[in-house]
CSV table of C-alpha atoms in Angstrom, one decimal:
chain,number,residue,atom,x,y,z
X,1,UNK,CA,93.7,76.6,113.9
X,2,UNK,CA,89.8,75.9,114.4
X,3,UNK,CA,89.8,71.6,115.6
X,4,UNK,CA,91.2,69.7,118.5
X,5,UNK,CA,90.3,66.4,119.6
X,6,UNK,CA,86.7,65.1,120.3
X,7,UNK,CA,85.5,65.2,123.9
X,8,UNK,CA,85.4,61.5,124.5
X,9,UNK,CA,81.8,62.4,127.1
X,10,UNK,CA,79.3,64.9,127.1
X,11,UNK,CA,80.3,66.3,130.0
X,12,UNK,CA,77.8,67.0,133.1
X,13,UNK,CA,75.4,69.7,132.5
X,14,UNK,CA,76.7,70.5,129.1
X,15,UNK,CA,73.6,70.3,126.1
X,16,UNK,CA,73.2,67.1,124.2
X,17,UNK,CA,74.8,67.6,121.3
X,18,UNK,CA,72.4,64.6,119.6
X,19,UNK,CA,69.0,66.9,120.9
X,20,UNK,CA,70.5,70.1,119.8
X,21,UNK,CA,72.7,69.6,117.1
X,22,UNK,CA,75.7,71.6,117.6
X,23,UNK,CA,78.9,70.1,117.2
X,24,UNK,CA,80.9,69.4,120.4
X,25,UNK,CA,84.1,70.1,118.0
X,26,UNK,CA,83.8,73.3,118.6
X,27,UNK,CA,86.9,74.7,120.4
X,28,UNK,CA,86.9,77.5,122.8
X,29,UNK,CA,84.9,80.7,121.3
X,30,UNK,CA,87.8,83.2,123.5
X,31,UNK,CA,91.1,81.2,121.9
X,32,UNK,CA,88.6,81.9,118.1
X,33,UNK,CA,88.3,85.1,119.3
X,34,UNK,CA,92.5,85.3,120.0
X,35,UNK,CA,93.0,83.8,116.9
X,36,UNK,CA,90.9,86.5,114.7
X,37,UNK,CA,92.6,89.3,116.0
X,38,UNK,CA,95.6,88.0,115.2
X,39,UNK,CA,94.3,88.7,111.6
X,40,UNK,CA,93.8,92.2,111.7
X,41,UNK,CA,91.8,92.6,107.9
X,42,UNK,CA,88.0,92.5,107.4
X,43,UNK,CA,88.4,89.4,105.2
X,44,UNK,CA,90.6,87.5,108.0
X,45,UNK,CA,88.0,88.1,110.7
X,46,UNK,CA,85.1,87.0,108.7
X,47,UNK,CA,86.8,83.5,106.9
X,48,UNK,CA,87.4,82.9,110.4
X,49,UNK,CA,84.2,84.1,111.7
X,50,UNK,CA,82.5,81.9,109.2
X,51,UNK,CA,84.4,78.2,109.7
X,52,UNK,CA,83.7,78.8,113.4
X,53,UNK,CA,80.2,78.9,112.8
X,54,UNK,CA,80.3,75.9,109.8
X,55,UNK,CA,81.3,73.9,112.9
X,56,UNK,CA,78.9,75.7,115.3
X,57,UNK,CA,76.5,73.9,112.9
X,58,UNK,CA,78.1,70.4,112.8
X,59,UNK,CA,80.3,70.6,109.6
X,60,UNK,CA,78.8,70.2,105.8
X,61,UNK,CA,78.5,73.7,105.8
X,62,UNK,CA,79.6,76.3,103.1
X,63,UNK,CA,79.0,80.1,103.9
X,64,UNK,CA,79.7,83.9,103.2
X,65,UNK,CA,79.5,87.3,104.9
X,66,UNK,CA,78.2,90.7,103.6
X,67,UNK,CA,79.3,93.9,104.6
X,68,UNK,CA,77.1,96.8,104.4
X,69,UNK,CA,78.5,99.7,102.7
X,70,UNK,CA,76.2,101.4,101.0
X,71,UNK,CA,75.2,98.4,98.9
X,72,UNK,CA,76.0,94.8,100.3
X,73,UNK,CA,79.3,93.4,99.1
X,74,UNK,CA,80.7,90.1,99.8
X,75,UNK,CA,83.7,90.4,101.5
X,76,UNK,CA,84.7,86.7,102.4
X,77,UNK,CA,83.7,82.6,101.4
X,78,UNK,CA,84.1,79.6,103.3
X,79,UNK,CA,83.4,76.4,100.9
X,80,UNK,CA,82.5,78.8,98.2
X,81,UNK,CA,84.5,79.6,95.0
X,82,UNK,CA,86.6,83.2,95.8
X,83,UNK,CA,85.1,85.0,92.7
X,84,UNK,CA,82.2,85.5,94.6
X,85,UNK,CA,84.5,88.2,96.3
X,86,UNK,CA,83.3,92.0,96.0
X,87,UNK,CA,80.0,91.2,94.6
X,88,UNK,CA,77.2,93.5,95.0
X,89,UNK,CA,74.4,91.5,95.9
X,90,UNK,CA,70.9,91.7,97.8
X,91,UNK,CA,69.2,88.7,100.0
X,92,UNK,CA,67.5,86.9,102.9
X,93,UNK,CA,69.9,89.1,104.9
X,94,UNK,CA,68.2,92.7,104.8
X,95,UNK,CA,66.4,92.4,107.6
X,96,UNK,CA,69.3,92.3,109.5
X,97,UNK,CA,67.5,89.4,111.9
X,98,UNK,CA,68.4,86.0,113.0
X,99,UNK,CA,66.2,83.7,110.7
X,100,UNK,CA,66.7,80.4,109.0
X,101,UNK,CA,65.5,80.2,105.4
X,102,UNK,CA,63.9,76.9,104.6
X,103,UNK,CA,63.3,77.4,100.7
X,104,UNK,CA,67.0,77.5,100.1
X,105,UNK,CA,68.2,80.0,97.8
X,106,UNK,CA,64.8,81.1,96.3
X,107,UNK,CA,65.3,84.4,97.6
X,108,UNK,CA,68.5,85.3,96.8
X,109,UNK,CA,68.0,84.2,93.2
X,110,UNK,CA,64.8,86.5,93.2
X,111,UNK,CA,66.1,89.7,94.5
X,112,UNK,CA,69.4,89.6,92.1
X,113,UNK,CA,70.1,90.8,88.4
X,114,UNK,CA,71.2,88.2,85.5
X,115,UNK,CA,74.9,88.8,86.2
X,116,UNK,CA,74.9,87.7,89.7
X,117,UNK,CA,73.1,85.2,89.2
X,118,UNK,CA,75.7,83.7,86.6
X,119,UNK,CA,78.1,84.0,89.9
X,120,UNK,CA,75.6,82.0,92.2
X,121,UNK,CA,75.1,79.1,88.9
X,122,UNK,CA,78.9,78.8,89.1
X,123,UNK,CA,79.0,78.7,93.1
X,124,UNK,CA,76.2,75.9,92.5
X,125,UNK,CA,73.9,77.8,94.8
X,126,UNK,CA,70.7,76.9,93.5
X,127,UNK,CA,71.6,73.3,95.1
X,128,UNK,CA,71.2,75.3,98.4
X,129,UNK,CA,68.4,73.4,100.7
X,130,UNK,CA,68.8,75.5,103.8
X,131,UNK,CA,70.2,78.7,104.7
X,132,UNK,CA,70.9,80.1,108.2
X,133,UNK,CA,70.7,84.3,108.4
X,134,UNK,CA,72.8,85.8,111.2
X,135,UNK,CA,72.8,89.8,111.1
X,136,UNK,CA,76.6,91.6,112.6
X,137,UNK,CA,75.3,94.4,114.4
X,138,UNK,CA,77.4,96.8,117.0
X,139,UNK,CA,75.3,98.8,119.2
X,140,UNK,CA,72.8,99.1,116.8
X,141,UNK,CA,74.2,100.0,114.0
X,142,UNK,CA,74.1,96.6,110.8
X,143,UNK,CA,77.4,96.0,109.7
X,144,UNK,CA,76.9,92.6,107.8
X,145,UNK,CA,75.7,89.2,108.2
X,146,UNK,CA,77.0,85.7,108.1
X,147,UNK,CA,74.9,83.2,105.7
X,148,UNK,CA,75.2,79.8,106.4
X,149,UNK,CA,74.1,77.2,103.4
X,150,UNK,CA,73.1,73.8,103.5
X,151,UNK,CA,73.0,71.3,100.4
X,152,UNK,CA,71.2,68.3,102.5
X,153,UNK,CA,68.0,68.4,104.4
X,154,UNK,CA,69.0,68.5,107.3
X,155,UNK,CA,67.5,71.0,109.3
X,156,UNK,CA,68.7,73.5,112.0
X,157,UNK,CA,67.8,73.9,115.3
X,158,UNK,CA,67.0,76.4,117.4
X,159,UNK,CA,69.8,75.7,119.4
X,160,UNK,CA,72.4,76.0,116.6
X,161,UNK,CA,70.5,79.2,115.8
X,162,UNK,CA,71.1,80.8,119.2
X,163,UNK,CA,75.0,79.2,119.7
X,164,UNK,CA,75.8,81.1,115.7
X,165,UNK,CA,73.5,84.4,117.0
X,166,UNK,CA,75.6,84.4,119.9
X,167,UNK,CA,79.2,83.6,117.8
X,168,UNK,CA,78.2,86.6,115.6
X,169,UNK,CA,77.4,88.8,118.7
X,170,UNK,CA,80.7,88.5,119.7
X,171,UNK,CA,82.6,88.9,115.9
X,172,UNK,CA,80.8,91.9,115.0
X,173,UNK,CA,82.9,94.6,117.6
X,174,UNK,CA,86.1,93.1,115.7
X,175,UNK,CA,84.3,94.6,112.6
X,176,UNK,CA,83.4,97.5,113.8
X,177,UNK,CA,87.0,98.1,114.7
X,178,UNK,CA,88.0,97.4,111.4
X,179,UNK,CA,85.9,99.2,109.6
X,180,UNK,CA,86.7,102.5,111.9
X,181,UNK,CA,90.8,101.3,111.1
X,182,UNK,CA,89.8,101.7,107.3
X,183,UNK,CA,88.3,104.8,107.6
X,184,UNK,CA,91.5,106.1,109.3
X,185,UNK,CA,93.2,104.7,107.2
X,186,UNK,CA,91.8,106.5,104.3
X,187,UNK,CA,92.2,109.7,106.1
X,188,UNK,CA,95.5,109.2,106.7
X,189,UNK,CA,96.6,108.7,103.2
X,190,UNK,CA,93.9,111.6,101.6
X,191,UNK,CA,96.3,114.0,103.9
X,192,UNK,CA,99.3,112.1,102.9
X,193,UNK,CA,98.8,112.7,99.8
X,194,UNK,CA,98.0,116.3,100.1
X,195,UNK,CA,101.1,116.7,101.9
X,196,UNK,CA,103.1,115.3,98.8
X,197,UNK,CA,101.4,117.4,96.8
X,198,UNK,CA,102.0,120.4,98.4
X,199,UNK,CA,106.0,119.4,98.9
X,200,UNK,CA,105.9,118.9,94.8
X,201,UNK,CA,104.3,121.8,94.2
X,202,UNK,CA,107.6,123.6,95.0
X,203,UNK,CA,108.8,122.3,91.9
X,204,UNK,CA,106.3,121.9,89.0
X,205,UNK,CA,108.7,119.2,87.2
X,206,UNK,CA,108.2,117.1,90.5
X,207,UNK,CA,104.4,117.0,90.6
X,208,UNK,CA,103.0,113.4,90.7
X,209,UNK,CA,106.5,111.7,90.6
X,210,UNK,CA,105.7,110.4,93.9
X,211,UNK,CA,102.3,108.8,93.0
X,212,UNK,CA,104.4,107.3,90.2
X,213,UNK,CA,107.4,105.7,92.7
X,214,UNK,CA,104.1,104.6,94.5
X,215,UNK,CA,102.2,102.8,91.7
X,216,UNK,CA,105.8,100.8,90.4
X,217,UNK,CA,106.8,100.4,94.1
X,218,UNK,CA,103.7,98.3,94.4
X,219,UNK,CA,103.6,96.8,91.5
X,220,UNK,CA,107.1,95.3,92.7
X,221,UNK,CA,105.6,94.3,95.9
X,222,UNK,CA,102.8,92.3,94.4
X,223,UNK,CA,105.1,90.7,92.5
X,224,UNK,CA,107.1,89.3,95.3
X,225,UNK,CA,104.1,88.3,96.9
X,226,UNK,CA,104.2,91.0,99.8
X,227,UNK,CA,101.0,90.5,102.0
X,228,UNK,CA,98.5,93.6,102.4
X,229,UNK,CA,100.0,95.1,105.8
X,230,UNK,CA,103.6,95.2,103.8
X,231,UNK,CA,101.9,97.1,100.9
X,232,UNK,CA,100.3,99.7,103.1
X,233,UNK,CA,103.8,100.6,104.7
X,234,UNK,CA,105.9,100.4,101.4
X,235,UNK,CA,102.8,102.9,100.1
X,236,UNK,CA,103.6,105.2,103.0
X,237,UNK,CA,107.6,104.6,102.3
X,238,UNK,CA,107.6,105.4,98.7
X,239,UNK,CA,104.6,108.4,99.0
X,240,UNK,CA,106.8,110.1,101.5
X,241,UNK,CA,110.2,108.7,100.3
X,242,UNK,CA,111.0,112.8,99.1
X,243,UNK,CA,109.2,114.5,101.9
X,244,UNK,CA,112.5,115.5,103.5
X,245,UNK,CA,113.1,118.2,100.0
X,246,UNK,CA,110.5,120.2,101.8
X,247,UNK,CA,113.9,121.8,103.8
X,248,UNK,CA,116.0,121.3,100.7
X,249,UNK,CA,118.0,118.8,98.1
X,250,UNK,CA,120.6,118.3,100.4
X,251,UNK,CA,120.1,115.0,103.0
X,252,UNK,CA,116.7,115.2,102.5
X,253,UNK,CA,116.7,111.1,102.9
X,254,UNK,CA,117.2,111.7,106.3
X,255,UNK,CA,115.6,114.7,106.9
X,256,UNK,CA,112.4,112.9,105.4
X,257,UNK,CA,112.9,109.9,107.8
X,258,UNK,CA,112.9,112.0,110.4
X,259,UNK,CA,109.3,112.3,109.9
X,260,UNK,CA,107.7,109.0,111.0
X,261,UNK,CA,109.9,109.3,114.2
X,262,UNK,CA,107.5,107.9,117.1
X,263,UNK,CA,105.2,106.0,114.5
X,264,UNK,CA,106.0,102.4,115.2
X,265,UNK,CA,103.7,100.7,112.8
X,266,UNK,CA,105.7,102.6,110.1
X,267,UNK,CA,109.1,101.4,111.2
X,268,UNK,CA,110.3,99.7,107.7
X,269,UNK,CA,108.6,102.9,105.8
X,270,UNK,CA,111.2,104.9,107.5
X,271,UNK,CA,114.0,102.6,107.3
X,272,UNK,CA,112.8,102.6,103.8
X,273,UNK,CA,113.2,106.6,103.5
X,274,UNK,CA,116.1,106.7,105.1
X,275,UNK,CA,118.1,104.7,103.1
X,276,UNK,CA,116.6,104.9,99.6
X,277,UNK,CA,119.5,106.5,98.1
X,278,UNK,CA,122.0,103.8,99.1
X,279,UNK,CA,123.4,101.3,96.9
X,280,UNK,CA,123.7,97.5,96.4
X,281,UNK,CA,127.6,97.8,95.5
X,282,UNK,CA,128.0,99.8,99.2
X,283,UNK,CA,128.7,103.6,97.2
X,284,UNK,CA,125.4,105.1,98.3
X,285,UNK,CA,124.4,107.1,101.4
X,286,UNK,CA,124.2,108.1,103.7
X,287,UNK,CA,125.1,105.2,105.8
X,288,UNK,CA,126.8,103.1,102.7
X,289,UNK,CA,124.6,99.9,103.2
X,290,UNK,CA,125.7,97.3,100.8
X,291,UNK,CA,123.4,94.6,98.9
X,292,UNK,CA,121.0,93.0,101.3
X,293,UNK,CA,121.8,94.6,104.3
X,294,UNK,CA,119.4,97.5,102.2
X,295,UNK,CA,116.6,97.1,103.6
X,296,UNK,CA,114.3,95.8,101.2
X,297,UNK,CA,111.6,98.5,100.7
X,298,UNK,CA,114.2,101.1,100.4
X,299,UNK,CA,116.0,98.6,97.3
X,300,UNK,CA,112.4,98.7,96.1
X,301,UNK,CA,111.9,102.3,96.0
X,302,UNK,CA,115.6,103.0,94.2
X,303,UNK,CA,114.6,100.8,91.6
X,304,UNK,CA,111.0,102.4,91.5
X,305,UNK,CA,112.7,105.8,91.8
X,306,UNK,CA,115.0,105.0,88.7
X,307,UNK,CA,112.2,103.5,86.5
X,308,UNK,CA,110.3,106.4,87.2
X,309,UNK,CA,112.9,109.3,86.1
X,310,UNK,CA,114.3,106.6,82.5
X,311,UNK,CA,111.2,105.8,81.6
X,312,UNK,CA,112.5,102.1,80.3
X,313,UNK,CA,113.1,99.3,82.4
X,314,UNK,CA,115.3,98.3,79.6
X,315,UNK,CA,117.9,101.3,81.0
X,316,UNK,CA,118.0,99.9,84.1
X,317,UNK,CA,120.2,96.9,83.2
X,318,UNK,CA,123.6,98.7,83.5
X,319,UNK,CA,122.6,99.8,87.2
X,320,UNK,CA,121.7,96.1,88.4
X,321,UNK,CA,124.3,94.9,90.6
X,322,UNK,CA,125.9,98.1,91.0
X,323,UNK,CA,123.0,100.5,92.0
X,324,UNK,CA,120.5,98.5,92.2
X,325,UNK,CA,119.1,95.1,93.1
X,326,UNK,CA,119.8,93.0,90.1
X,327,UNK,CA,117.2,91.1,91.0
X,328,UNK,CA,114.1,93.7,91.6
X,329,UNK,CA,115.3,95.2,88.1
X,330,UNK,CA,115.1,91.6,86.3
X,331,UNK,CA,111.2,91.4,88.4
X,332,UNK,CA,111.0,94.8,86.8
X,333,UNK,CA,111.3,93.9,83.3
X,334,UNK,CA,108.9,91.2,83.8
X,335,UNK,CA,105.8,94.0,85.2
X,336,UNK,CA,102.6,94.1,82.5
X,337,UNK,CA,103.0,97.4,80.2
């Protein structure tokens, strides 16, 4: 994604890489930014940002990104083990200014406790010779930082530091957007949960049913390898699958689907709600869809719903290949208890 053929010669007026230290293999940053926008997750954007920053530095670089949410957490890695993800730590980015740390990882080791130091040792960070720290800041708000490490004694020129700092300033607004999206996503979930609980409270026996179906649905979705975006939509489908019962039992699937009318990014969730009472054998409702014509999320909901009601995966076997997708029933049986 980040490579293109080496430029055969330095264009007139361009900086000489032998003097600046900036890699001439670096692609057009606008192209890279477009790629990052196509990866709408915090980790995806930060991984891409680290990769391009490493290219600007000429390679032989490992790095990680920290995001400031109360305490600083590692949210992406480049060249380092993924065991670092989620680690809460402090380090040379605390002042949130661009700087070159010439004494390797000493500051990182001095400011963290034994558990974090164990993680650092496992990542061989004790071998770091020089570090470039670049803050991620939007309109004075410090969102986090990119940290690029070298284990060689090769220095980092001022031109390279400036180039990476400018790159970070281009990436930071994307993080601001994603962070806002995460806040709205959390708010949407809370509001959805409150709405579902209000509906379920009308029938005491239904309290907690939607959450239970959601938990099982997400386990199935993860076991199938669904992406985070798909799991997010599955979450809404499962939580809202019985929301139509606010107008009674009859036709509640169609009524519930109408709640998501005009919400484009939940179009698949709308289909799942409408069709979660279809059957694999085509004898369900409302449209008598059969087999894989039944939307995948609807098939997942049907299995999860049935499991929550009967309590044991073994008791679903008689419905496999009849009312329920046999492959999903088999997958449910393999899930950890």
